[in-house]
Amino acid sequence: PNWIHGYFYDSLLVSLPSPGQTYVMPIIAPLAGIFLTYGSNVIFQFLHEQKDKKFLKETFGTYISPDLIDKMYEQKKAPKLGGVQDYHTAFFSDIQNFSTFSEKLEPEKVTEIMNKALTIQADAVKKYGGMVDKYIGDAMMAIFNAPLDLDMHEDRAILTAIEIKKQMAEANLGIDIGIGINSGDAVIGNMGSDTRFDYTAIGDAVNLAARMESSCKEVGEDIVIA
């Protein structure tokens, strides 16, 4: 109907100022709306980013360095779970003659020394960009070149071993650490059952690194590299 058209047409008309006069447009509210919308979006993105970083740090913070976590977020590359084969460096370390050592001290003292030794080892692994895979009693397993690609990961593993020997000597805990290192193809992913699993590595390259560590006593060396 004409009256509907006339009503909306008249409501949309803008009365322009006459020559020599001015007209003040109501711009405060629109500008405030724009800035409010933009500011809300920035805050939302920031909170979302912090939430994602918090998740990564809670999941991997005790295993890899904070710098590597930030790199994971920047690349938007979460660890691939389920089994992915690639070239990695496996790293095993163990307290030599632990049974004999533990029999001479109280359990509380043994636990204190072992925790200090494992902390030194884990800190060295994270310093050179590796990932602490797991603790097996007084032993530690680490992986280099996972969950993200790591340049010169073979050299980084060797530097980690040297760093551990140096830090252990300075700590003077009265124990020796044996270390085995090997590089090769390994499968990285979630291993375990449906209800309990770990992000870990399996394969011949990993098994050989473990055998390198166990051979330290036989060959009379602290670090054995395949």
mmCIF file with all atom_site columns, C-alpha atoms in Angstrom:
data_model
loop_
_atom_site.group_PDB
_atom_site.id
_atom_site.type_symbol
_atom_site.label_atom_id
_atom_site.label_alt_id
_atom_site.label_comp_id
_atom_site.label_asym_id
_atom_site.label_entity_id
_atom_site.label_seq_id
_atom_site.pdbx_PDB_ins_code
_atom_site.Cartn_x
_atom_site.Cartn_y
_atom_site.Cartn_z
_atom_site.occupancy
_atom_site.B_iso_or_equiv
_atom_site.pdbx_formal_charge
_atom_site.auth_seq_id
_atom_site.auth_comp_id
_atom_site.auth_asym_id
_atom_site.auth_atom_id
_atom_site.pdbx_PDB_model_num
ATOM 1   C CA . PRO A 1 1   ? 0.000  0.000   0.000  1.00 0.00 ? 1   PRO A CA 1
ATOM 2   C CA . ASN A 1 2   ? 1.054  3.571   -0.616 1.00 0.00 ? 2   ASN A CA 1
ATOM 3   C CA . TRP A 1 3   ? 0.769  4.597   3.032  1.00 0.00 ? 3   TRP A CA 1
ATOM 4   C CA . ILE A 1 4   ? 3.342  1.938   4.082  1.00 0.00 ? 4   ILE A CA 1
ATOM 5   C CA . HIS A 1 5   ? 5.736  3.068   1.393  1.00 0.00 ? 5   HIS A CA 1
ATOM 6   C CA . GLY A 1 6   ? 5.204  6.691   2.364  1.00 0.00 ? 6   GLY A CA 1
ATOM 7   C CA . TYR A 1 7   ? 5.760  5.934   6.064  1.00 0.00 ? 7   TYR A CA 1
ATOM 8   C CA . PHE A 1 8   ? 9.098  4.204   5.604  1.00 0.00 ? 8   PHE A CA 1
ATOM 9   C CA . TYR A 1 9   ? 10.189 6.625   2.916  1.00 0.00 ? 9   TYR A CA 1
ATOM 10  C CA . ASP A 1 10  ? 9.486  9.624   5.135  1.00 0.00 ? 10  ASP A CA 1
ATOM 11  C CA . SER A 1 11  ? 11.243 7.973   8.129  1.00 0.00 ? 11  SER A CA 1
ATOM 12  C CA . LEU A 1 12  ? 14.414 7.466   6.099  1.00 0.00 ? 12  LEU A CA 1
ATOM 13  C CA . LEU A 1 13  ? 14.596 11.017  4.776  1.00 0.00 ? 13  LEU A CA 1
ATOM 14  C CA . VAL A 1 14  ? 17.471 13.131  6.138  1.00 0.00 ? 14  VAL A CA 1
ATOM 15  C CA . SER A 1 15  ? 16.982 16.880  6.397  1.00 0.00 ? 15  SER A CA 1
ATOM 16  C CA . LEU A 1 16  ? 20.136 18.469  5.060  1.00 0.00 ? 16  LEU A CA 1
ATOM 17  C CA . PRO A 1 17  ? 21.258 21.829  6.479  1.00 0.00 ? 17  PRO A CA 1
ATOM 18  C CA . SER A 1 18  ? 20.601 24.966  4.519  1.00 0.00 ? 18  SER A CA 1
ATOM 19  C CA . PRO A 1 19  ? 23.525 26.987  3.136  1.00 0.00 ? 19  PRO A CA 1
ATOM 20  C CA . GLY A 1 20  ? 25.406 28.605  6.018  1.00 0.00 ? 20  GLY A CA 1
ATOM 21  C CA . GLN A 1 21  ? 24.077 26.114  8.558  1.00 0.00 ? 21  GLN A CA 1
ATOM 22  C CA . THR A 1 22  ? 25.600 22.946  10.053 1.00 0.00 ? 22  THR A CA 1
ATOM 23  C CA . TYR A 1 23  ? 24.207 19.576  10.961 1.00 0.00 ? 23  TYR A CA 1
ATOM 24  C CA . VAL A 1 24  ? 25.633 17.460  13.790 1.00 0.00 ? 24  VAL A CA 1
ATOM 25  C CA . MET A 1 25  ? 25.558 13.748  13.037 1.00 0.00 ? 25  MET A CA 1
ATOM 26  C CA . PRO A 1 26  ? 25.180 11.341  16.004 1.00 0.00 ? 26  PRO A CA 1
ATOM 27  C CA . ILE A 1 27  ? 28.569 9.610   15.593 1.00 0.00 ? 27  ILE A CA 1
ATOM 28  C CA . ILE A 1 28  ? 29.447 8.886   19.225 1.00 0.00 ? 28  ILE A CA 1
ATOM 29  C CA . ALA A 1 29  ? 27.187 5.861   19.545 1.00 0.00 ? 29  ALA A CA 1
ATOM 30  C CA . PRO A 1 30  ? 28.227 4.255   16.210 1.00 0.00 ? 30  PRO A CA 1
ATOM 31  C CA . LEU A 1 31  ? 31.938 4.777   16.971 1.00 0.00 ? 31  LEU A CA 1
ATOM 32  C CA . ALA A 1 32  ? 31.496 3.389   20.461 1.00 0.00 ? 32  ALA A CA 1
ATOM 33  C CA . GLY A 1 33  ? 29.758 0.353   18.980 1.00 0.00 ? 33  GLY A CA 1
ATOM 34  C CA . ILE A 1 34  ? 32.592 -0.219  16.507 1.00 0.00 ? 34  ILE A CA 1
ATOM 35  C CA . PHE A 1 35  ? 35.306 0.033   19.167 1.00 0.00 ? 35  PHE A CA 1
ATOM 36  C CA . LEU A 1 36  ? 33.298 -2.123  21.569 1.00 0.00 ? 36  LEU A CA 1
ATOM 37  C CA . THR A 1 37  ? 32.875 -4.822  18.946 1.00 0.00 ? 37  THR A CA 1
ATOM 38  C CA . TYR A 1 38  ? 36.529 -4.700  17.920 1.00 0.00 ? 38  TYR A CA 1
ATOM 39  C CA . GLY A 1 39  ? 37.736 -4.648  21.526 1.00 0.00 ? 39  GLY A CA 1
ATOM 40  C CA . SER A 1 40  ? 35.504 -7.577  22.443 1.00 0.00 ? 40  SER A CA 1
ATOM 41  C CA . ASN A 1 41  ? 36.861 -9.580  19.515 1.00 0.00 ? 41  ASN A CA 1
ATOM 42  C CA . VAL A 1 42  ? 40.481 -8.860  20.512 1.00 0.00 ? 42  VAL A CA 1
ATOM 43  C CA . ILE A 1 43  ? 39.801 -9.898  24.104 1.00 0.00 ? 43  ILE A CA 1
ATOM 44  C CA . PHE A 1 44  ? 38.049 -13.071 22.959 1.00 0.00 ? 44  PHE A CA 1
ATOM 45  C CA . GLN A 1 45  ? 40.939 -14.014 20.675 1.00 0.00 ? 45  GLN A CA 1
ATOM 46  C CA . PHE A 1 46  ? 43.437 -13.362 23.463 1.00 0.00 ? 46  PHE A CA 1
ATOM 47  C CA . LEU A 1 47  ? 41.520 -15.498 25.970 1.00 0.00 ? 47  LEU A CA 1
ATOM 48  C CA . HIS A 1 48  ? 41.110 -18.271 23.384 1.00 0.00 ? 48  HIS A CA 1
ATOM 49  C CA . GLU A 1 49  ? 44.846 -18.202 22.647 1.00 0.00 ? 49  GLU A CA 1
ATOM 50  C CA . GLN A 1 50  ? 45.725 -18.347 26.342 1.00 0.00 ? 50  GLN A CA 1
ATOM 51  C CA . LYS A 1 51  ? 43.343 -21.269 26.786 1.00 0.00 ? 51  LYS A CA 1
ATOM 52  C CA . ASP A 1 52  ? 45.041 -23.200 23.976 1.00 0.00 ? 52  ASP A CA 1
ATOM 53  C CA . LYS A 1 53  ? 48.496 -22.449 25.366 1.00 0.00 ? 53  LYS A CA 1
ATOM 54  C CA . LYS A 1 54  ? 47.365 -23.470 28.846 1.00 0.00 ? 54  LYS A CA 1
ATOM 55  C CA . PHE A 1 55  ? 46.155 -26.792 27.457 1.00 0.00 ? 55  PHE A CA 1
ATOM 56  C CA . LEU A 1 56  ? 49.501 -27.432 25.744 1.00 0.00 ? 56  LEU A CA 1
ATOM 57  C CA . LYS A 1 57  ? 51.468 -26.465 28.834 1.00 0.00 ? 57  LYS A CA 1
ATOM 58  C CA . GLU A 1 58  ? 49.352 -28.631 31.104 1.00 0.00 ? 58  GLU A CA 1
ATOM 59  C CA . THR A 1 59  ? 49.721 -31.543 28.689 1.00 0.00 ? 59  THR A CA 1
ATOM 60  C CA . PHE A 1 60  ? 53.377 -31.228 27.712 1.00 0.00 ? 60  PHE A CA 1
ATOM 61  C CA . GLY A 1 61  ? 54.829 -28.632 30.100 1.00 0.00 ? 61  GLY A CA 1
ATOM 62  C CA . THR A 1 62  ? 56.601 -31.190 32.284 1.00 0.00 ? 62  THR A CA 1
ATOM 63  C CA . TYR A 1 63  ? 58.104 -32.948 29.271 1.00 0.00 ? 63  TYR A CA 1
ATOM 64  C CA . ILE A 1 64  ? 59.272 -30.248 26.856 1.00 0.00 ? 64  ILE A CA 1
ATOM 65  C CA . SER A 1 65  ? 60.559 -26.691 27.133 1.00 0.00 ? 65  SER A CA 1
ATOM 66  C CA . PRO A 1 66  ? 58.225 -23.647 27.197 1.00 0.00 ? 66  PRO A CA 1
ATOM 67  C CA . ASP A 1 67  ? 59.879 -22.361 24.004 1.00 0.00 ? 67  ASP A CA 1
ATOM 68  C CA . LEU A 1 68  ? 58.920 -25.550 22.192 1.00 0.00 ? 68  LEU A CA 1
ATOM 69  C CA . ILE A 1 69  ? 55.337 -25.252 23.466 1.00 0.00 ? 69  ILE A CA 1
ATOM 70  C CA . ASP A 1 70  ? 55.131 -21.721 22.053 1.00 0.00 ? 70  ASP A CA 1
ATOM 71  C CA . LYS A 1 71  ? 56.506 -23.025 18.748 1.00 0.00 ? 71  LYS A CA 1
ATOM 72  C CA . MET A 1 72  ? 53.844 -25.762 18.714 1.00 0.00 ? 72  MET A CA 1
ATOM 73  C CA . TYR A 1 73  ? 51.139 -23.134 19.129 1.00 0.00 ? 73  TYR A CA 1
ATOM 74  C CA . GLU A 1 74  ? 52.590 -20.788 16.505 1.00 0.00 ? 74  GLU A CA 1
ATOM 75  C CA . GLN A 1 75  ? 52.775 -23.586 13.938 1.00 0.00 ? 75  GLN A CA 1
ATOM 76  C CA . LYS A 1 76  ? 49.288 -24.799 14.904 1.00 0.00 ? 76  LYS A CA 1
ATOM 77  C CA . LYS A 1 77  ? 50.777 -28.281 14.903 1.00 0.00 ? 77  LYS A CA 1
ATOM 78  C CA . ALA A 1 78  ? 49.595 -30.533 17.683 1.00 0.00 ? 78  ALA A CA 1
ATOM 79  C CA . PRO A 1 79  ? 51.371 -33.845 18.236 1.00 0.00 ? 79  PRO A CA 1
ATOM 80  C CA . LYS A 1 80  ? 50.154 -36.505 15.821 1.00 0.00 ? 80  LYS A CA 1
ATOM 81  C CA . LEU A 1 81  ? 48.693 -39.317 17.885 1.00 0.00 ? 81  LEU A CA 1
ATOM 82  C CA . GLY A 1 82  ? 47.952 -42.836 16.787 1.00 0.00 ? 82  GLY A CA 1
ATOM 83  C CA . GLY A 1 83  ? 51.334 -43.861 15.383 1.00 0.00 ? 83  GLY A CA 1
ATOM 84  C CA . VAL A 1 84  ? 53.470 -41.892 12.933 1.00 0.00 ? 84  VAL A CA 1
ATOM 85  C CA . GLN A 1 85  ? 56.803 -43.244 11.735 1.00 0.00 ? 85  GLN A CA 1
ATOM 86  C CA . ASP A 1 86  ? 59.685 -40.826 11.388 1.00 0.00 ? 86  ASP A CA 1
ATOM 87  C CA . TYR A 1 87  ? 63.399 -40.427 12.072 1.00 0.00 ? 87  TYR A CA 1
ATOM 88  C CA . HIS A 1 88  ? 64.117 -39.691 15.749 1.00 0.00 ? 88  HIS A CA 1
ATOM 89  C CA . THR A 1 89  ? 66.837 -39.902 18.360 1.00 0.00 ? 89  THR A CA 1
ATOM 90  C CA . ALA A 1 90  ? 66.121 -42.060 21.396 1.00 0.00 ? 90  ALA A CA 1
ATOM 91  C CA . PHE A 1 91  ? 67.853 -41.269 24.673 1.00 0.00 ? 91  PHE A CA 1
ATOM 92  C CA . PHE A 1 92  ? 68.045 -43.530 27.746 1.00 0.00 ? 92  PHE A CA 1
ATOM 93  C CA . SER A 1 93  ? 69.710 -42.747 31.071 1.00 0.00 ? 93  SER A CA 1
ATOM 94  C CA . ASP A 1 94  ? 69.934 -44.791 34.244 1.00 0.00 ? 94  ASP A CA 1
ATOM 95  C CA . ILE A 1 95  ? 71.568 -44.646 37.665 1.00 0.00 ? 95  ILE A CA 1
ATOM 96  C CA . GLN A 1 96  ? 74.352 -47.212 37.665 1.00 0.00 ? 96  GLN A CA 1
ATOM 97  C CA . ASN A 1 97  ? 74.464 -49.752 40.524 1.00 0.00 ? 97  ASN A CA 1
ATOM 98  C CA . PHE A 1 98  ? 71.210 -48.350 41.892 1.00 0.00 ? 98  PHE A CA 1
ATOM 99  C CA . SER A 1 99  ? 70.364 -51.507 43.869 1.00 0.00 ? 99  SER A CA 1
ATOM 100 C CA . THR A 1 100 ? 73.681 -51.441 45.723 1.00 0.00 ? 100 THR A CA 1
ATOM 101 C CA . PHE A 1 101 ? 73.368 -47.694 46.268 1.00 0.00 ? 101 PHE A CA 1
ATOM 102 C CA . SER A 1 102 ? 69.800 -47.870 47.598 1.00 0.00 ? 102 SER A CA 1
ATOM 103 C CA . GLU A 1 103 ? 70.621 -50.616 50.121 1.00 0.00 ? 103 GLU A CA 1
ATOM 104 C CA . LYS A 1 104 ? 73.060 -48.340 51.944 1.00 0.00 ? 104 LYS A CA 1
ATOM 105 C CA . LEU A 1 105 ? 70.674 -45.418 52.580 1.00 0.00 ? 105 LEU A CA 1
ATOM 106 C CA . GLU A 1 106 ? 67.272 -44.782 54.096 1.00 0.00 ? 106 GLU A CA 1
ATOM 107 C CA . PRO A 1 107 ? 64.372 -44.811 51.602 1.00 0.00 ? 107 PRO A CA 1
ATOM 108 C CA . GLU A 1 108 ? 63.723 -41.083 52.115 1.00 0.00 ? 108 GLU A CA 1
ATOM 109 C CA . LYS A 1 109 ? 67.343 -40.237 51.281 1.00 0.00 ? 109 LYS A CA 1
ATOM 110 C CA . VAL A 1 110 ? 67.316 -42.517 48.245 1.00 0.00 ? 110 VAL A CA 1
ATOM 111 C CA . THR A 1 111 ? 64.159 -40.823 46.978 1.00 0.00 ? 111 THR A CA 1
ATOM 112 C CA . GLU A 1 112 ? 65.644 -37.359 47.507 1.00 0.00 ? 112 GLU A CA 1
ATOM 113 C CA . ILE A 1 113 ? 68.838 -38.174 45.613 1.00 0.00 ? 113 ILE A CA 1
ATOM 114 C CA . MET A 1 114 ? 66.970 -39.938 42.808 1.00 0.00 ? 114 MET A CA 1
ATOM 115 C CA . ASN A 1 115 ? 64.581 -36.999 42.337 1.00 0.00 ? 115 ASN A CA 1
ATOM 116 C CA . LYS A 1 116 ? 67.506 -34.560 42.175 1.00 0.00 ? 116 LYS A CA 1
ATOM 117 C CA . ALA A 1 117 ? 69.232 -36.749 39.587 1.00 0.00 ? 117 ALA A CA 1
ATOM 118 C CA . LEU A 1 118 ? 66.098 -37.088 37.459 1.00 0.00 ? 118 LEU A CA 1
ATOM 119 C CA . THR A 1 119 ? 65.492 -33.334 37.651 1.00 0.00 ? 119 THR A CA 1
ATOM 120 C CA . ILE A 1 120 ? 69.009 -32.652 36.371 1.00 0.00 ? 120 ILE A CA 1
ATOM 121 C CA . GLN A 1 121 ? 68.449 -35.074 33.493 1.00 0.00 ? 121 GLN A CA 1
ATOM 122 C CA . ALA A 1 122 ? 65.004 -33.713 32.579 1.00 0.00 ? 122 ALA A CA 1
ATOM 123 C CA . ASP A 1 123 ? 66.221 -30.101 32.652 1.00 0.00 ? 123 ASP A CA 1
ATOM 124 C CA . ALA A 1 124 ? 69.085 -30.973 30.304 1.00 0.00 ? 124 ALA A CA 1
ATOM 125 C CA . VAL A 1 125 ? 66.709 -32.715 27.873 1.00 0.00 ? 125 VAL A CA 1
ATOM 126 C CA . LYS A 1 126 ? 64.369 -29.715 27.778 1.00 0.00 ? 126 LYS A CA 1
ATOM 127 C CA . LYS A 1 127 ? 67.309 -27.303 27.451 1.00 0.00 ? 127 LYS A CA 1
ATOM 128 C CA . TYR A 1 128 ? 68.263 -28.884 24.131 1.00 0.00 ? 128 TYR A CA 1
ATOM 129 C CA . GLY A 1 129 ? 64.710 -29.223 22.814 1.00 0.00 ? 129 GLY A CA 1
ATOM 130 C CA . GLY A 1 130 ? 64.048 -32.883 23.596 1.00 0.00 ? 130 GLY A CA 1
ATOM 131 C CA . MET A 1 131 ? 60.973 -34.437 25.195 1.00 0.00 ? 131 MET A CA 1
ATOM 132 C CA . VAL A 1 132 ? 61.037 -36.492 28.383 1.00 0.00 ? 132 VAL A CA 1
ATOM 133 C CA . ASP A 1 133 ? 59.035 -39.549 27.395 1.00 0.00 ? 133 ASP A CA 1
ATOM 134 C CA . LYS A 1 134 ? 58.798 -41.365 30.713 1.00 0.00 ? 134 LYS A CA 1
ATOM 135 C CA . TYR A 1 135 ? 60.495 -42.324 33.955 1.00 0.00 ? 135 TYR A CA 1
ATOM 136 C CA . ILE A 1 136 ? 61.076 -46.021 34.573 1.00 0.00 ? 136 ILE A CA 1
ATOM 137 C CA . GLY A 1 137 ? 62.068 -46.293 38.216 1.00 0.00 ? 137 GLY A CA 1
ATOM 138 C CA . ASP A 1 138 ? 65.505 -44.668 38.388 1.00 0.00 ? 138 ASP A CA 1
ATOM 139 C CA . ALA A 1 139 ? 65.765 -44.547 34.588 1.00 0.00 ? 139 ALA A CA 1
ATOM 140 C CA . MET A 1 140 ? 64.600 -41.918 32.096 1.00 0.00 ? 140 MET A CA 1
ATOM 141 C CA . MET A 1 141 ? 63.616 -42.166 28.442 1.00 0.00 ? 141 MET A CA 1
ATOM 142 C CA . ALA A 1 142 ? 63.660 -39.108 26.189 1.00 0.00 ? 142 ALA A CA 1
ATOM 143 C CA . ILE A 1 143 ? 62.973 -38.450 22.504 1.00 0.00 ? 143 ILE A CA 1
ATOM 144 C CA . PHE A 1 144 ? 64.491 -35.845 20.214 1.00 0.00 ? 144 PHE A CA 1
ATOM 145 C CA . ASN A 1 145 ? 62.724 -34.650 17.054 1.00 0.00 ? 145 ASN A CA 1
ATOM 146 C CA . ALA A 1 146 ? 59.234 -35.174 18.520 1.00 0.00 ? 146 ALA A CA 1
ATOM 147 C CA . PRO A 1 147 ? 56.544 -33.929 18.826 1.00 0.00 ? 147 PRO A CA 1
ATOM 148 C CA . LEU A 1 148 ? 57.955 -31.211 16.498 1.00 0.00 ? 148 LEU A CA 1
ATOM 149 C CA . ASP A 1 149 ? 60.749 -31.420 13.954 1.00 0.00 ? 149 ASP A CA 1
ATOM 150 C CA . LEU A 1 150 ? 64.087 -30.518 15.536 1.00 0.00 ? 150 LEU A CA 1
ATOM 151 C CA . ASP A 1 151 ? 67.186 -29.640 13.563 1.00 0.00 ? 151 ASP A CA 1
ATOM 152 C CA . MET A 1 152 ? 70.427 -31.484 14.415 1.00 0.00 ? 152 MET A CA 1
ATOM 153 C CA . HIS A 1 153 ? 68.590 -33.610 16.982 1.00 0.00 ? 153 HIS A CA 1
ATOM 154 C CA . GLU A 1 154 ? 71.401 -36.186 17.016 1.00 0.00 ? 154 GLU A CA 1
ATOM 155 C CA . ASP A 1 155 ? 73.879 -33.524 18.140 1.00 0.00 ? 155 ASP A CA 1
ATOM 156 C CA . ARG A 1 156 ? 71.374 -32.136 20.644 1.00 0.00 ? 156 ARG A CA 1
ATOM 157 C CA . ALA A 1 157 ? 71.072 -35.556 22.287 1.00 0.00 ? 157 ALA A CA 1
ATOM 158 C CA . ILE A 1 158 ? 74.852 -35.798 22.642 1.00 0.00 ? 158 ILE A CA 1
ATOM 159 C CA . LEU A 1 159 ? 75.028 -32.270 24.095 1.00 0.00 ? 159 LEU A CA 1
ATOM 160 C CA . THR A 1 160 ? 72.314 -33.296 26.547 1.00 0.00 ? 160 THR A CA 1
ATOM 161 C CA . ALA A 1 161 ? 74.400 -36.252 27.691 1.00 0.00 ? 161 ALA A CA 1
ATOM 162 C CA . ILE A 1 162 ? 77.432 -34.015 28.204 1.00 0.00 ? 162 ILE A CA 1
ATOM 163 C CA . GLU A 1 163 ? 75.299 -31.498 30.107 1.00 0.00 ? 163 GLU A CA 1
ATOM 164 C CA . ILE A 1 164 ? 73.960 -34.229 32.400 1.00 0.00 ? 164 ILE A CA 1
ATOM 165 C CA . LYS A 1 165 ? 77.457 -35.489 33.217 1.00 0.00 ? 165 LYS A CA 1
ATOM 166 C CA . LYS A 1 166 ? 78.578 -31.949 33.977 1.00 0.00 ? 166 LYS A CA 1
ATOM 167 C CA . GLN A 1 167 ? 75.590 -31.129 36.192 1.00 0.00 ? 167 GLN A CA 1
ATOM 168 C CA . MET A 1 168 ? 75.799 -34.457 38.032 1.00 0.00 ? 168 MET A CA 1
ATOM 169 C CA . ALA A 1 169 ? 79.476 -33.852 38.817 1.00 0.00 ? 169 ALA A CA 1
ATOM 170 C CA . GLU A 1 170 ? 78.665 -30.398 40.194 1.00 0.00 ? 170 GLU A CA 1
ATOM 171 C CA . ALA A 1 171 ? 75.759 -31.748 42.268 1.00 0.00 ? 171 ALA A CA 1
ATOM 172 C CA . ASN A 1 172 ? 78.077 -34.351 43.816 1.00 0.00 ? 172 ASN A CA 1
ATOM 173 C CA . LEU A 1 173 ? 75.251 -36.787 44.586 1.00 0.00 ? 173 LEU A CA 1
ATOM 174 C CA . GLY A 1 174 ? 77.583 -39.755 44.803 1.00 0.00 ? 174 GLY A CA 1
ATOM 175 C CA . ILE A 1 175 ? 76.052 -41.652 41.889 1.00 0.00 ? 175 ILE A CA 1
ATOM 176 C CA . ASP A 1 176 ? 76.956 -42.283 38.267 1.00 0.00 ? 176 ASP A CA 1
ATOM 177 C CA . ILE A 1 177 ? 74.646 -42.008 35.287 1.00 0.00 ? 177 ILE A CA 1
ATOM 178 C CA . GLY A 1 178 ? 74.837 -44.299 32.276 1.00 0.00 ? 178 GLY A CA 1
ATOM 179 C CA . ILE A 1 179 ? 73.498 -42.930 28.978 1.00 0.00 ? 179 ILE A CA 1
ATOM 180 C CA . GLY A 1 180 ? 72.631 -44.640 25.698 1.00 0.00 ? 180 GLY A CA 1
ATOM 181 C CA . ILE A 1 181 ? 71.815 -42.790 22.470 1.00 0.00 ? 181 ILE A CA 1
ATOM 182 C CA . ASN A 1 182 ? 70.667 -44.028 19.071 1.00 0.00 ? 182 ASN A CA 1
ATOM 183 C CA . SER A 1 183 ? 69.010 -42.449 16.022 1.00 0.00 ? 183 SER A CA 1
ATOM 184 C CA . GLY A 1 184 ? 66.723 -44.189 13.576 1.00 0.00 ? 184 GLY A CA 1
ATOM 185 C CA . ASP A 1 185 ? 63.160 -44.775 12.438 1.00 0.00 ? 185 ASP A CA 1
ATOM 186 C CA . ALA A 1 186 ? 60.616 -45.068 15.248 1.00 0.00 ? 186 ALA A CA 1
ATOM 187 C CA . VAL A 1 187 ? 56.843 -44.935 15.565 1.00 0.00 ? 187 VAL A CA 1
ATOM 188 C CA . ILE A 1 188 ? 55.581 -42.013 17.674 1.00 0.00 ? 188 ILE A CA 1
ATOM 189 C CA . GLY A 1 189 ? 52.032 -41.899 19.005 1.00 0.00 ? 189 GLY A CA 1
ATOM 190 C CA . ASN A 1 190 ? 49.546 -42.951 21.629 1.00 0.00 ? 190 ASN A CA 1
ATOM 191 C CA . MET A 1 191 ? 50.513 -46.391 22.898 1.00 0.00 ? 191 MET A CA 1
ATOM 192 C CA . GLY A 1 192 ? 48.537 -48.357 25.462 1.00 0.00 ? 192 GLY A CA 1
ATOM 193 C CA . SER A 1 193 ? 44.983 -49.444 26.101 1.00 0.00 ? 193 SER A CA 1
ATOM 194 C CA . ASP A 1 194 ? 41.694 -47.657 25.480 1.00 0.00 ? 194 ASP A CA 1
ATOM 195 C CA . THR A 1 195 ? 41.613 -46.402 29.069 1.00 0.00 ? 195 THR A CA 1
ATOM 196 C CA . ARG A 1 196 ? 45.297 -45.676 29.679 1.00 0.00 ? 196 ARG A CA 1
ATOM 197 C CA . PHE A 1 197 ? 47.897 -44.615 27.139 1.00 0.00 ? 197 PHE A CA 1
ATOM 198 C CA . ASP A 1 198 ? 51.054 -42.552 26.785 1.00 0.00 ? 198 ASP A CA 1
ATOM 199 C CA . TYR A 1 199 ? 52.614 -40.487 24.033 1.00 0.00 ? 199 TYR A CA 1
ATOM 200 C CA . THR A 1 200 ? 55.758 -42.506 23.376 1.00 0.00 ? 200 THR A CA 1
ATOM 201 C CA . ALA A 1 201 ? 58.071 -44.056 20.789 1.00 0.00 ? 201 ALA A CA 1
ATOM 202 C CA . ILE A 1 202 ? 58.571 -47.709 19.851 1.00 0.00 ? 202 ILE A CA 1
ATOM 203 C CA . GLY A 1 203 ? 60.774 -49.520 17.373 1.00 0.00 ? 203 GLY A CA 1
ATOM 204 C CA . ASP A 1 204 ? 64.173 -51.117 16.891 1.00 0.00 ? 204 ASP A CA 1
ATOM 205 C CA . ALA A 1 205 ? 65.921 -47.749 17.098 1.00 0.00 ? 205 ALA A CA 1
ATOM 206 C CA . VAL A 1 206 ? 64.447 -47.198 20.568 1.00 0.00 ? 206 VAL A CA 1
ATOM 207 C CA . ASN A 1 207 ? 65.329 -50.725 21.709 1.00 0.00 ? 207 ASN A CA 1
ATOM 208 C CA . LEU A 1 208 ? 68.915 -50.271 20.545 1.00 0.00 ? 208 LEU A CA 1
ATOM 209 C CA . ALA A 1 209 ? 69.234 -47.027 22.528 1.00 0.00 ? 209 ALA A CA 1
ATOM 210 C CA . ALA A 1 210 ? 68.090 -48.894 25.641 1.00 0.00 ? 210 ALA A CA 1
ATOM 211 C CA . ARG A 1 211 ? 70.696 -51.596 24.988 1.00 0.00 ? 211 ARG A CA 1
ATOM 212 C CA . MET A 1 212 ? 73.348 -48.918 24.547 1.00 0.00 ? 212 MET A CA 1
ATOM 213 C CA . GLU A 1 213 ? 72.533 -47.610 28.011 1.00 0.00 ? 213 GLU A CA 1
ATOM 214 C CA . SER A 1 214 ? 72.633 -51.059 29.602 1.00 0.00 ? 214 SER A CA 1
ATOM 215 C CA . SER A 1 215 ? 76.029 -51.723 27.999 1.00 0.00 ? 215 SER A CA 1
ATOM 216 C CA . CYS A 1 216 ? 77.663 -48.768 29.760 1.00 0.00 ? 216 CYS A CA 1
ATOM 217 C CA . LYS A 1 217 ? 78.826 -50.960 32.639 1.00 0.00 ? 217 LYS A CA 1
ATOM 218 C CA . GLU A 1 218 ? 80.128 -53.652 30.295 1.00 0.00 ? 218 GLU A CA 1
ATOM 219 C CA . VAL A 1 219 ? 82.276 -51.278 28.220 1.00 0.00 ? 219 VAL A CA 1
ATOM 220 C CA . GLY A 1 220 ? 83.243 -49.095 31.183 1.00 0.00 ? 220 GLY A CA 1
ATOM 221 C CA . GLU A 1 221 ? 81.899 -45.846 29.724 1.00 0.00 ? 221 GLU A CA 1
ATOM 222 C CA . ASP A 1 222 ? 79.285 -43.348 30.929 1.00 0.00 ? 222 ASP A CA 1
ATOM 223 C CA . ILE A 1 223 ? 77.959 -42.509 27.449 1.00 0.00 ? 223 ILE A CA 1
ATOM 224 C CA . VAL A 1 224 ? 77.494 -45.038 24.630 1.00 0.00 ? 224 VAL A CA 1
ATOM 225 C CA . ILE A 1 225 ? 76.302 -43.887 21.197 1.00 0.00 ? 225 ILE A CA 1
ATOM 226 C CA . ALA A 1 226 ? 75.203 -46.304 18.480 1.00 0.00 ? 226 ALA A CA 1
#
